[in-house]
GROMACS .gro file of C-alpha atoms in nm:
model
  266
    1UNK     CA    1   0.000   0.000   0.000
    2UNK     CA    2   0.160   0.338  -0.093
    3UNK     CA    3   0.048   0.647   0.147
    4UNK     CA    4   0.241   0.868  -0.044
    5UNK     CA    5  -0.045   1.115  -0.181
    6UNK     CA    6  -0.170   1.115   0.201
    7UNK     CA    7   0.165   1.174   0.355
    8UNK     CA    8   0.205   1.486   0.109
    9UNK     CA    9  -0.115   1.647   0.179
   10UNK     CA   10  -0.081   1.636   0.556
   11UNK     CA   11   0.323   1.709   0.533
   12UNK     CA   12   0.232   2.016   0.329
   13UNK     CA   13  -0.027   2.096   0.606
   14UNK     CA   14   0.175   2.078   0.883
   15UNK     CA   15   0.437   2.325   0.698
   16UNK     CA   16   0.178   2.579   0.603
   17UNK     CA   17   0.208   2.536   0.249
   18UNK     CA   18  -0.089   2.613   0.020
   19UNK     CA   19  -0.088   2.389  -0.298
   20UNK     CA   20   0.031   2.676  -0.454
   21UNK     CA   21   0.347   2.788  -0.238
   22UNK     CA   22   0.431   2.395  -0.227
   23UNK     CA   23   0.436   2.344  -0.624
   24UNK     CA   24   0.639   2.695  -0.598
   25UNK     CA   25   0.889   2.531  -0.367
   26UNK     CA   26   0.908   2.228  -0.615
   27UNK     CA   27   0.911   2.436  -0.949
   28UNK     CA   28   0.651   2.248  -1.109
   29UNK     CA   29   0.260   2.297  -1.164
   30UNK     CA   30  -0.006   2.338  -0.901
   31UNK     CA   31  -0.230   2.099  -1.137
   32UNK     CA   32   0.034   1.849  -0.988
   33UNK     CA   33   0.000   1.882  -0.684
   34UNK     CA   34  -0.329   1.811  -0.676
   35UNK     CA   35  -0.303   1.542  -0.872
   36UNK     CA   36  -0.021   1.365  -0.610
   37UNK     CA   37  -0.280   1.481  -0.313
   38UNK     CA   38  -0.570   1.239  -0.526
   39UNK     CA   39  -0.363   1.027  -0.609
   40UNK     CA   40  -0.417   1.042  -0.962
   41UNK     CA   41  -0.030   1.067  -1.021
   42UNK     CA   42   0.306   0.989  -0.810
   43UNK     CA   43   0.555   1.232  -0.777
   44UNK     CA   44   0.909   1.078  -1.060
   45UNK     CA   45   1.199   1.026  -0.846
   46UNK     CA   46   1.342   1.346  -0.920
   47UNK     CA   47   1.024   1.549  -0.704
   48UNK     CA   48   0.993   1.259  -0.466
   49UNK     CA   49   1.343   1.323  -0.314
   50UNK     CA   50   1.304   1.693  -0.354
   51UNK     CA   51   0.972   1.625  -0.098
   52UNK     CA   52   1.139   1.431   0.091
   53UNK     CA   53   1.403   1.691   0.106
   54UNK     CA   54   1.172   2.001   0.148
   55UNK     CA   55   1.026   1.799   0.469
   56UNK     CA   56   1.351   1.654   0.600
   57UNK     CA   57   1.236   1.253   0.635
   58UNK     CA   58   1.358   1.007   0.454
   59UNK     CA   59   1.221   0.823   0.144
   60UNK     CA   60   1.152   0.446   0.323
   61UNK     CA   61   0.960   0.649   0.575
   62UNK     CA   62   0.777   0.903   0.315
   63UNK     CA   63   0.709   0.626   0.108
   64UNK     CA   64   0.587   0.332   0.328
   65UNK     CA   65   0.456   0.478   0.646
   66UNK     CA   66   0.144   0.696   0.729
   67UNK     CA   67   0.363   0.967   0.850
   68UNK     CA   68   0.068   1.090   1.036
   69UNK     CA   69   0.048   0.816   1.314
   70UNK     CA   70   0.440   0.873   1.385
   71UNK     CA   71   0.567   1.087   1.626
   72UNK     CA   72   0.834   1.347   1.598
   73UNK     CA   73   1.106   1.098   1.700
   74UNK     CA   74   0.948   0.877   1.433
   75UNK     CA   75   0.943   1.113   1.147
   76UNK     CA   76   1.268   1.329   1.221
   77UNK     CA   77   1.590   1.252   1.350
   78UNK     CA   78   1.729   1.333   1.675
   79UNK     CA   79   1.999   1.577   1.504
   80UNK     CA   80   1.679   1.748   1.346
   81UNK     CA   81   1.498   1.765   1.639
   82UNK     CA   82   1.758   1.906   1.858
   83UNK     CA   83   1.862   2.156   1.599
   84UNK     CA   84   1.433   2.283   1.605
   85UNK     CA   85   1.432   2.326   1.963
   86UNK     CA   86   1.790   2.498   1.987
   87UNK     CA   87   1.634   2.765   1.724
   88UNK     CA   88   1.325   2.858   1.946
   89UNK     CA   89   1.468   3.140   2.134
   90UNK     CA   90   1.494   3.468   1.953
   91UNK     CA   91   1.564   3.833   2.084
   92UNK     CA   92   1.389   4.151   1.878
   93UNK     CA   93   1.384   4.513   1.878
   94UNK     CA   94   1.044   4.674   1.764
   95UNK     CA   95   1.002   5.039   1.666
   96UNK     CA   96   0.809   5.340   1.850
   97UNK     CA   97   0.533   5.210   1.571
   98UNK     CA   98   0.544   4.828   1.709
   99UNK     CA   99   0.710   4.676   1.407
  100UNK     CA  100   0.999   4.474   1.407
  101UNK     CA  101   1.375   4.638   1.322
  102UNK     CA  102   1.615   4.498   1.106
  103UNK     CA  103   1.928   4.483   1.326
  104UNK     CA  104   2.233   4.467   1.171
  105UNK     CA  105   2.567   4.225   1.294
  106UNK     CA  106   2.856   4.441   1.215
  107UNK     CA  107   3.171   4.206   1.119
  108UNK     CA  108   3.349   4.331   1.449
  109UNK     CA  109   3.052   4.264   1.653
  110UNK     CA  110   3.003   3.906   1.471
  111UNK     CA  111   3.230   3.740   1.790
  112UNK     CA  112   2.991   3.863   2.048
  113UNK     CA  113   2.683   3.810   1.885
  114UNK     CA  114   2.771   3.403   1.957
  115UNK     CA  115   2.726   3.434   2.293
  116UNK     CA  116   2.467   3.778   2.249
  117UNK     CA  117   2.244   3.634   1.995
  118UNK     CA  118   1.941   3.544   2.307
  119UNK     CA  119   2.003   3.885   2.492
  120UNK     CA  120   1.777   4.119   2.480
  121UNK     CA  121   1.992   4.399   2.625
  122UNK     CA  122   2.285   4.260   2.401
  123UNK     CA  123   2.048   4.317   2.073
  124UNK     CA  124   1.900   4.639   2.208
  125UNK     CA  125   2.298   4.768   2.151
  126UNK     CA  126   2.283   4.647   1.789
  127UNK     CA  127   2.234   4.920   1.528
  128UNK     CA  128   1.903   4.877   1.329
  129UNK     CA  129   1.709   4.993   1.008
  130UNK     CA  130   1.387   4.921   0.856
  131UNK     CA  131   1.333   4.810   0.452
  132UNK     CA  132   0.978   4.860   0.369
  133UNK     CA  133   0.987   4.649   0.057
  134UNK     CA  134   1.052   4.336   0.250
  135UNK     CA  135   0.747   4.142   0.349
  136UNK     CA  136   0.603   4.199   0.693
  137UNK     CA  137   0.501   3.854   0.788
  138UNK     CA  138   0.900   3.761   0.895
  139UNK     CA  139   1.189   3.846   1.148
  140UNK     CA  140   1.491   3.991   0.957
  141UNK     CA  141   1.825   4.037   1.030
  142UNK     CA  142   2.165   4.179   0.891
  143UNK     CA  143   2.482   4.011   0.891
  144UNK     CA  144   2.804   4.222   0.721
  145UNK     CA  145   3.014   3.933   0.567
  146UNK     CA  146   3.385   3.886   0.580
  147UNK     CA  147   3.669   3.716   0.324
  148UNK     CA  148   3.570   3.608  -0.035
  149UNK     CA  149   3.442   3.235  -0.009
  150UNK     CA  150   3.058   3.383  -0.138
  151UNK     CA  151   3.227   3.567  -0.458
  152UNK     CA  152   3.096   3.778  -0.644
  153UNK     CA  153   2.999   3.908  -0.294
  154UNK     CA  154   3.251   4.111  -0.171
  155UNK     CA  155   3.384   4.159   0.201
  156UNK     CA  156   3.168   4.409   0.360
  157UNK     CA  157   2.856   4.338   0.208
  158UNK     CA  158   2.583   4.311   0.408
  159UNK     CA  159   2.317   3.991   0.385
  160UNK     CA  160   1.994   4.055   0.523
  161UNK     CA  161   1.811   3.702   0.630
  162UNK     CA  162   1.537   3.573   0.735
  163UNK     CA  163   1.502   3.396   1.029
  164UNK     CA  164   1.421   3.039   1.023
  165UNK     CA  165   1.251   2.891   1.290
  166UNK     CA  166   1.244   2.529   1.207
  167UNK     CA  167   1.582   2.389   1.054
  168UNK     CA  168   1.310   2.150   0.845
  169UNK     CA  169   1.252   2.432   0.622
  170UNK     CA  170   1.602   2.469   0.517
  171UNK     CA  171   1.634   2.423   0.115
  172UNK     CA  172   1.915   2.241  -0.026
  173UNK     CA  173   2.097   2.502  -0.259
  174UNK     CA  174   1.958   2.817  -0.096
  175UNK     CA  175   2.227   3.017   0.084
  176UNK     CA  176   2.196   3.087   0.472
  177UNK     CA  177   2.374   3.309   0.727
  178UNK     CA  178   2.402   3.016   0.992
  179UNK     CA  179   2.509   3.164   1.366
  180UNK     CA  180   2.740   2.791   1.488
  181UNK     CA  181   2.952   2.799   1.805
  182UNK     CA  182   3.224   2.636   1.661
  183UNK     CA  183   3.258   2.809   1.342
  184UNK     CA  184   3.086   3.130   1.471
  185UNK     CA  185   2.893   3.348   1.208
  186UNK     CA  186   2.906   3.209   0.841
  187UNK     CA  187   2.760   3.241   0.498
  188UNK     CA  188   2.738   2.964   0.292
  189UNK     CA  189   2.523   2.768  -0.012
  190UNK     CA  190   2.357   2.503   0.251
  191UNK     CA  191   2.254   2.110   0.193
  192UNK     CA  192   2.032   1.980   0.417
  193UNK     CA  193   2.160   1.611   0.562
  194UNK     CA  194   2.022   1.619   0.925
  195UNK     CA  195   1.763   1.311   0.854
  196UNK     CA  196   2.034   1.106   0.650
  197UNK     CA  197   2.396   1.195   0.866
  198UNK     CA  198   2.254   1.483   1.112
  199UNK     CA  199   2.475   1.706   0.938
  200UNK     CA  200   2.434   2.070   0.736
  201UNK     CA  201   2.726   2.044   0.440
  202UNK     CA  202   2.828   2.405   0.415
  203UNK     CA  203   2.928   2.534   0.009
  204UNK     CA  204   3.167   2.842  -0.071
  205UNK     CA  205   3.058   2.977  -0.438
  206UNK     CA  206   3.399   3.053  -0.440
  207UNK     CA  207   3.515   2.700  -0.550
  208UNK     CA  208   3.872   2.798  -0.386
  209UNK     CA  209   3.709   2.686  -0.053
  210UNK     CA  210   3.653   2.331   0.021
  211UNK     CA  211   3.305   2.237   0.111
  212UNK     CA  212   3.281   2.089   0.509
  213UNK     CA  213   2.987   2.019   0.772
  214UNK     CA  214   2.786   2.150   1.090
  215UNK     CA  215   2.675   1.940   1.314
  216UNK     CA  216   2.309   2.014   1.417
  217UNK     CA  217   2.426   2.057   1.791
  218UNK     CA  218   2.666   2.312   1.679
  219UNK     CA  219   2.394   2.527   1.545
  220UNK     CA  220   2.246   2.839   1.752
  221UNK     CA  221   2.015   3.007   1.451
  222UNK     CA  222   1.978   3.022   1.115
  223UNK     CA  223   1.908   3.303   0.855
  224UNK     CA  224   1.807   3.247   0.467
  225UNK     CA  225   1.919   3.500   0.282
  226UNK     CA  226   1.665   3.733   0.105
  227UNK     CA  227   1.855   4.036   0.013
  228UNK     CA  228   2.185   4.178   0.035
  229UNK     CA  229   2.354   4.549   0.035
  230UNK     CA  230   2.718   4.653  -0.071
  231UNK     CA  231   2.871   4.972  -0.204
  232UNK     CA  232   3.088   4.782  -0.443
  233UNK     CA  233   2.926   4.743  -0.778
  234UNK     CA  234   3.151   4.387  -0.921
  235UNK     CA  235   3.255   4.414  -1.223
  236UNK     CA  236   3.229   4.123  -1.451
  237UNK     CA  237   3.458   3.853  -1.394
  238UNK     CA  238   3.506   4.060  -1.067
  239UNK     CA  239   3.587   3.678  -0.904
  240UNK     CA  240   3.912   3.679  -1.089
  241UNK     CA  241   4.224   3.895  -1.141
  242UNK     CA  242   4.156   4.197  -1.340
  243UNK     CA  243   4.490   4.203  -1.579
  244UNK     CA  244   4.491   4.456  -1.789
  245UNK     CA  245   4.422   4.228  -2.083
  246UNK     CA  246   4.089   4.123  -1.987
  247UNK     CA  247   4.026   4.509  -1.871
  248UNK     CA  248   4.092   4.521  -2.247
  249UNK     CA  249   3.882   4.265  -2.353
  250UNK     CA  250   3.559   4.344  -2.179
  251UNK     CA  251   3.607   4.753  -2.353
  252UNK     CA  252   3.642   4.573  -2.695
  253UNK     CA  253   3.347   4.394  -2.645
  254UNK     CA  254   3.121   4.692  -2.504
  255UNK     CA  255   3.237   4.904  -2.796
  256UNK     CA  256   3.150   4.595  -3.025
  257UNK     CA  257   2.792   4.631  -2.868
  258UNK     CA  258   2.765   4.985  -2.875
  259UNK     CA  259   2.818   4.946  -3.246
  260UNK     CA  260   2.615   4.660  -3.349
  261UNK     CA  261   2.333   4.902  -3.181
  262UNK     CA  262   2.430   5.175  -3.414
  263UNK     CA  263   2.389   4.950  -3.677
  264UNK     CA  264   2.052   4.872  -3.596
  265UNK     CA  265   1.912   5.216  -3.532
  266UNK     CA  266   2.052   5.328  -3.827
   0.00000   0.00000   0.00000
């Protein structure tokens, strides 16, 4: 007996997901959805593990137990678990309007933010903004990055992030500002491994940097990343050396541009 179009209904449930924002999360059609929830259709392999993945539990259990009848231990690992209950506690500032700041991690205040993160009077100290075009149904914060592992982003930019209250809902491929104890504040591309090895495998976009792992004990919060700000505009290729011959190269081919639009107005 397969319960898979039952288990994704009430999975997609329990994680708030409309049809709609759960066939966004998937890339495909809401039509499809619906068909998996009727069974009608199952999901190809490809969208089964990216379910499986989007919910954290494994395949065997997604595929041949009514997930509803098993309790949290059942359905989640004990990294995952541990990791959900370590990210409960969260400290805000509101402004004289009620509405939640943005407060911004300088990179010099990123050491004592480790052991500041749950302090209210620790976070009160922490310079804050407001962006209006950000949706008002999350908690935001700022983190101003360091070194050149997330090229093109340069040191000193600043990633504003979400803040993610269940590690469940962390996407393989998305990238995450991830407060750790032992590796203190980081940015990285993030793959989700807590059901299979209880494990986080961190990714530079800077392939100079080797990828590595977080244990889900060593994580205090996590952040995804929604927007970012920086004074430095890159310039293309801005991940490599500029040498004066591809300085030369990239002029050649604007001026090539600028002509072939001549040619076409004319």
């Amino acid at each position: 007996m397969s319960y898979i179009s039952k288990n994704i209904k009430f999975l997609r449930k329990k994680h708030y997901f409309t049809q709609e924002t759960f066939a966004e999360a998937l890339d495909i059609k809401r039509s499809l959805v619906g068909a998996y929830e009727e069974g009608r259709a199952d999901p190809r392999i490809n969208n089964l593990i990216k379910i499986c993945d989007l919910f954290n539990v494994s395949v065997d259990v997604f595929v041949n137990k009514d997930v509803s009848e098993l309790s949290e231990d059942e359905l989640y690992s004990k990294e995952a678990i541990a990791a959900k209950e370590k990210l409960k506690v969260l400290s805000i500032t509101v402004d004289k309007d009620d509405q939640e700041n943005i407060e911004l991690v300088p990179q010099k205040a990123s050491a004592g933010y480790t052991n500041g993160y749950a302090d209210p009077e620790y976070i009160e100290e922490l310079p804050r903004f407001q962006l209006p075009m950000l949706p008002k149904n999350a908690t935001y914060r700022a983190f101003e990055i360091s070194g050149d592992s997330m090229l093109p982003l340069l040191p000193g930019t600043v990633i504003i992030g979400e803040y993610v209250e269940d590690v469940n809902y962390v996407k393989n491929g998305n990238t995450y500002i991830l407060v750790t104890e032992k590796e203190g504040i980081v940015y990285k591309r993030v793959f989700n491994y807590l059901e299979e090895r209880g494990k986080l495998y961190l990714v530079s976009d800077n392939k100079s940097y080797a990828p590595y792992d977080v244990a889900a004990d060593d994580i205090v919060e996590i952040w995804e990343a929604k927007a970012f700000i920086s004074v430095n505009f890159p310039m293309p290729g801005a991940e490599e050396e500029m040498t004066l011959d591809k300085l030369t190269d990239i002029v050649s081919e604007i001026k090539h541009d600028i002509v072939k639009i001549k040619d076409h107005l004319t």
